[in-house]
XYZ file of N, CA and C in Angstrom:
312
model
N -39.040 -8.427 13.357
C -37.669 -8.793 13.135
C -37.114 -7.933 11.964
N -35.872 -7.560 12.188
C -35.250 -6.697 11.133
C -34.735 -7.617 10.002
N -35.010 -7.293 8.773
C -34.549 -8.097 7.671
C -33.117 -7.790 7.376
N -32.299 -8.833 7.136
C -30.872 -8.649 6.824
C -30.613 -8.923 5.344
N -31.649 -8.691 4.493
C -31.488 -8.993 3.096
C -30.666 -8.004 2.310
N -30.616 -6.766 2.784
C -29.929 -5.763 1.988
C -28.436 -6.030 1.853
N -27.904 -5.707 0.719
C -26.472 -6.002 0.455
C -25.588 -5.178 1.427
N -24.533 -5.823 1.831
C -23.572 -5.186 2.731
C -22.980 -3.977 2.005
N -22.853 -2.850 2.724
C -22.329 -1.673 2.098
C -20.870 -1.952 1.673
N -20.526 -1.562 0.445
C -19.182 -1.800 -0.043
C -18.198 -0.905 0.629
N -17.052 -1.441 0.899
C -15.977 -0.631 1.467
C -15.466 0.365 0.476
N -15.009 1.530 0.967
C -14.408 2.504 0.100
C -13.058 2.924 0.680
N -12.197 3.583 -0.113
C -10.928 4.030 0.396
C -11.116 5.336 1.065
N -10.803 5.408 2.353
C -10.921 6.606 3.141
C -9.749 7.513 2.898
N -8.569 6.893 2.920
C -7.345 7.653 2.748
C -6.400 6.864 1.835
N -6.115 7.377 0.628
C -5.346 6.630 -0.307
C -3.843 6.790 -0.124
N -3.108 6.147 -1.030
C -1.673 6.231 -0.960
C -1.196 7.644 -1.310
N -0.047 7.995 -0.724
C 0.554 9.328 -1.054
C 1.912 9.092 -1.671
N 2.185 9.853 -2.732
C 3.537 9.786 -3.386
C 4.620 10.129 -2.345
N 5.728 9.411 -2.439
C 6.827 9.542 -1.471
C 8.176 9.630 -2.190
N 8.970 10.553 -1.671
C 10.373 10.716 -2.157
C 11.312 10.314 -0.990
N 12.240 9.386 -1.271
C 13.204 8.980 -0.259
C 14.585 8.888 -0.905
N 15.571 8.850 -0.098
C 16.943 8.660 -0.596
C 17.334 7.163 -0.586
N 18.266 6.801 -1.425
C 18.770 5.427 -1.510
C 19.128 4.947 -0.076
N 18.722 3.747 0.262
C 19.065 3.148 1.570
C 18.023 3.445 2.628
N 17.161 4.382 2.405
C 16.091 4.683 3.357
C 14.946 3.697 3.178
N 13.902 3.874 3.988
C 12.689 3.088 3.758
C 11.537 3.988 3.395
N 10.653 3.433 2.638
C 9.447 4.199 2.145
C 8.207 3.463 2.625
N 7.268 4.221 3.198
C 6.061 3.616 3.739
C 4.839 4.186 3.032
N 3.950 3.266 2.603
C 2.699 3.657 1.995
C 1.553 3.079 2.860
N 0.539 3.881 3.062
C -0.631 3.484 3.852
C -1.925 3.775 3.123
N -2.800 2.770 3.190
C -4.130 2.955 2.629
C -5.163 2.570 3.643
N -6.149 3.472 3.944
C -7.160 3.171 4.949
C -8.510 2.901 4.241
N -9.121 1.818 4.602
C -10.428 1.438 4.052
C -11.558 1.765 5.068
N -12.742 1.977 4.597
C -13.881 2.332 5.422
C -14.209 1.220 6.431
N -14.113 -0.026 6.023
C -14.331 -1.075 6.976
C -13.609 -2.337 6.550
N -13.381 -3.219 7.547
C -12.585 -4.437 7.272
C -13.349 -5.476 6.469
N -12.656 -6.592 6.106
C -13.336 -7.676 5.480
C -13.130 -7.710 3.981
N -12.437 -6.764 3.412
C -12.192 -6.775 1.971
C -11.222 -7.894 1.616
N -11.568 -8.721 0.654
C -10.717 -9.805 0.276
C -9.783 -9.411 -0.881
N -8.855 -10.316 -1.172
C -7.940 -10.131 -2.307
C -7.138 -8.862 -2.220
N -6.508 -8.682 -1.063
C -5.639 -7.485 -0.896
C -4.272 -7.775 -1.457
N -3.753 -6.867 -2.349
C -2.478 -7.096 -2.928
C -1.745 -5.742 -3.130
N -0.425 -5.783 -3.001
C 0.400 -4.620 -3.264
C 1.229 -4.919 -4.519
N 1.491 -3.867 -5.335
C 2.285 -3.988 -6.515
C 3.306 -2.879 -6.611
N 4.473 -3.175 -7.211
C 5.437 -2.098 -7.553
C 5.651 -2.219 -9.086
N 5.217 -1.206 -9.809
C 5.327 -1.267 -11.278
C 4.825 -2.567 -11.882
N 3.663 -2.975 -11.403
C 3.013 -4.193 -11.994
C 3.512 -5.515 -11.464
N 4.525 -5.481 -10.571
C 5.027 -6.714 -9.980
C 4.402 -6.917 -8.614
N 3.792 -8.092 -8.345
C 3.170 -8.261 -7.024
C 4.244 -8.305 -5.947
N 3.969 -7.683 -4.795
C 4.906 -7.679 -3.690
C 4.495 -8.672 -2.617
N 5.449 -9.307 -1.982
C 5.206 -10.272 -0.943
C 5.981 -9.892 0.324
N 5.463 -10.315 1.456
C 6.112 -10.043 2.735
C 7.478 -10.730 2.850
N 8.543 -9.978 3.041
C 9.849 -10.550 3.229
C 10.709 -9.586 3.995
N 11.989 -9.760 4.028
C 12.870 -8.887 4.798
C 12.871 -7.488 4.302
N 12.794 -7.320 2.998
C 12.889 -6.016 2.379
C 11.477 -5.317 2.306
N 10.464 -6.157 2.121
C 9.114 -5.679 1.904
C 8.240 -6.059 3.087
N 7.766 -5.082 3.874
C 6.926 -5.421 5.021
C 5.533 -5.016 4.696
N 4.610 -5.970 4.782
C 3.157 -5.734 4.491
C 2.437 -6.022 5.784
N 1.667 -5.038 6.219
C 0.939 -5.241 7.465
C -0.476 -4.713 7.373
N -1.293 -5.093 8.346
C -2.718 -4.746 8.342
C -3.128 -4.476 9.775
N -3.890 -3.403 9.931
C -4.337 -3.073 11.331
C -5.840 -2.965 11.310
N -6.503 -3.707 12.158
C -7.994 -3.713 12.259
C -8.656 -4.099 10.956
N -7.892 -4.679 10.006
C -8.468 -5.074 8.733
C -8.776 -3.856 7.857
N -8.492 -2.641 8.351
C -8.867 -1.398 7.650
C -7.622 -0.655 7.149
N -6.563 -0.653 7.943
C -5.366 0.146 7.637
C -4.289 -0.811 7.092
N -3.985 -0.672 5.873
C -3.027 -1.527 5.159
C -1.747 -0.706 4.928
N -0.612 -1.289 5.302
C 0.679 -0.578 5.231
C 1.687 -1.412 4.515
N 2.432 -0.742 3.608
C 3.555 -1.342 2.892
C 4.784 -0.538 3.245
N 5.853 -1.227 3.712
C 7.107 -0.554 3.931
C 8.193 -1.209 3.086
N 8.852 -0.438 2.271
C 9.977 -0.963 1.446
C 11.248 -0.474 2.156
N 12.043 -1.432 2.620
C 13.270 -1.148 3.311
C 14.472 -1.106 2.394
N 15.447 -0.231 2.793
C 16.751 -0.186 2.064
C 16.494 -0.018 0.550
N 15.733 0.961 0.135
C 15.395 1.138 -1.298
C 16.638 1.483 -2.115
N 16.567 1.119 -3.420
C 17.567 1.413 -4.374
C 16.988 2.230 -5.478
N 17.783 2.849 -6.348
C 17.287 3.634 -7.395
C 16.269 2.961 -8.257
N 16.539 1.666 -8.535
C 15.628 0.880 -9.418
C 14.279 0.603 -8.774
N 14.119 0.933 -7.490
C 12.820 0.729 -6.852
C 11.819 1.873 -7.198
N 12.323 2.959 -7.804
C 11.427 4.049 -8.172
C 10.343 3.502 -9.126
N 9.137 3.970 -8.929
C 8.053 3.513 -9.807
C 6.692 3.794 -9.152
N 5.706 3.052 -9.637
C 4.340 3.262 -9.098
C 3.963 2.150 -8.195
N 3.654 2.539 -6.945
C 3.161 1.550 -5.965
C 1.588 1.529 -6.053
N 1.050 0.343 -6.125
C -0.397 0.181 -6.249
C -0.939 -0.751 -5.151
N -2.028 -0.298 -4.491
C -2.675 -1.082 -3.515
C -4.021 -1.487 -4.117
N -4.356 -2.778 -4.061
C -5.657 -3.202 -4.562
C -6.338 -4.073 -3.509
N -7.591 -3.747 -3.226
C -8.410 -4.541 -2.298
C -9.774 -4.801 -3.002
N -9.899 -6.000 -3.502
C -11.094 -6.263 -4.331
C -11.175 -5.311 -5.502
N -12.276 -4.591 -5.596
C -12.422 -3.634 -6.721
C -11.739 -2.302 -6.527
N -11.253 -2.086 -5.263
C -10.663 -0.764 -4.928
C -9.187 -0.742 -5.314
N -8.775 0.445 -5.906
C -7.325 0.603 -6.256
C -6.876 1.992 -5.868
N -5.675 2.029 -5.296
C -5.051 3.334 -4.982
C -3.582 3.185 -5.440
N -3.122 4.243 -6.086
C -1.694 4.241 -6.580
C -0.960 5.510 -6.189
N 0.348 5.421 -6.068
C 1.159 6.561 -5.783
C 2.569 6.325 -6.314
N 3.312 7.387 -6.501
C 4.687 7.318 -7.033
C 5.710 7.175 -5.930
N 6.715 6.337 -6.157
C 7.858 6.249 -5.260
C 9.037 6.744 -6.096
N 9.696 7.776 -5.544
C 10.896 8.322 -6.192
C 12.058 8.132 -5.278
N 13.017 7.356 -5.690
C 14.226 7.081 -4.894
C 15.353 7.974 -5.475
N 15.894 8.834 -4.584
C 16.896 9.817 -5.016
C 18.266 9.370 -4.608
N 19.240 9.542 -5.494
C 20.610 9.184 -5.172
C 21.152 10.280 -4.327
N 22.248 9.968 -3.549
C 22.903 10.988 -2.711
C 23.993 11.685 -3.470
N 23.897 13.005 -3.557
C 24.861 13.771 -4.282
C 26.193 13.814 -3.503
N 27.288 13.451 -4.171
C 28.564 13.462 -3.481
C 29.108 14.907 -3.333
N 28.588 15.823 -4.110
C 29.080 17.231 -4.080
C 28.447 17.996 -2.929
N 27.498 17.369 -2.225
C 26.769 18.117 -1.157
C 27.696 18.441 -0.029
């Protein structure tokens, strides 16, 4: 019989968040891919503020490995650092919301 005593291999971040520039009123999407599912305590933050699923903030998960955050209808004050945390794993990226130049 094969012994199952060895510790489960810890998940790692396969593909981390990427910094994103968008214009006011657009949506910004951040994706983080983990090596395998089952990581507990998954949380998204914007500049240290925890984010929750609502009309403006869409948080989704695919196969327990691909975690996606979409911020809809962003405003200038949404610019900042987006952080994804899954247990001990952390990935961060910058969100830059640009105003629309009227002289364009």
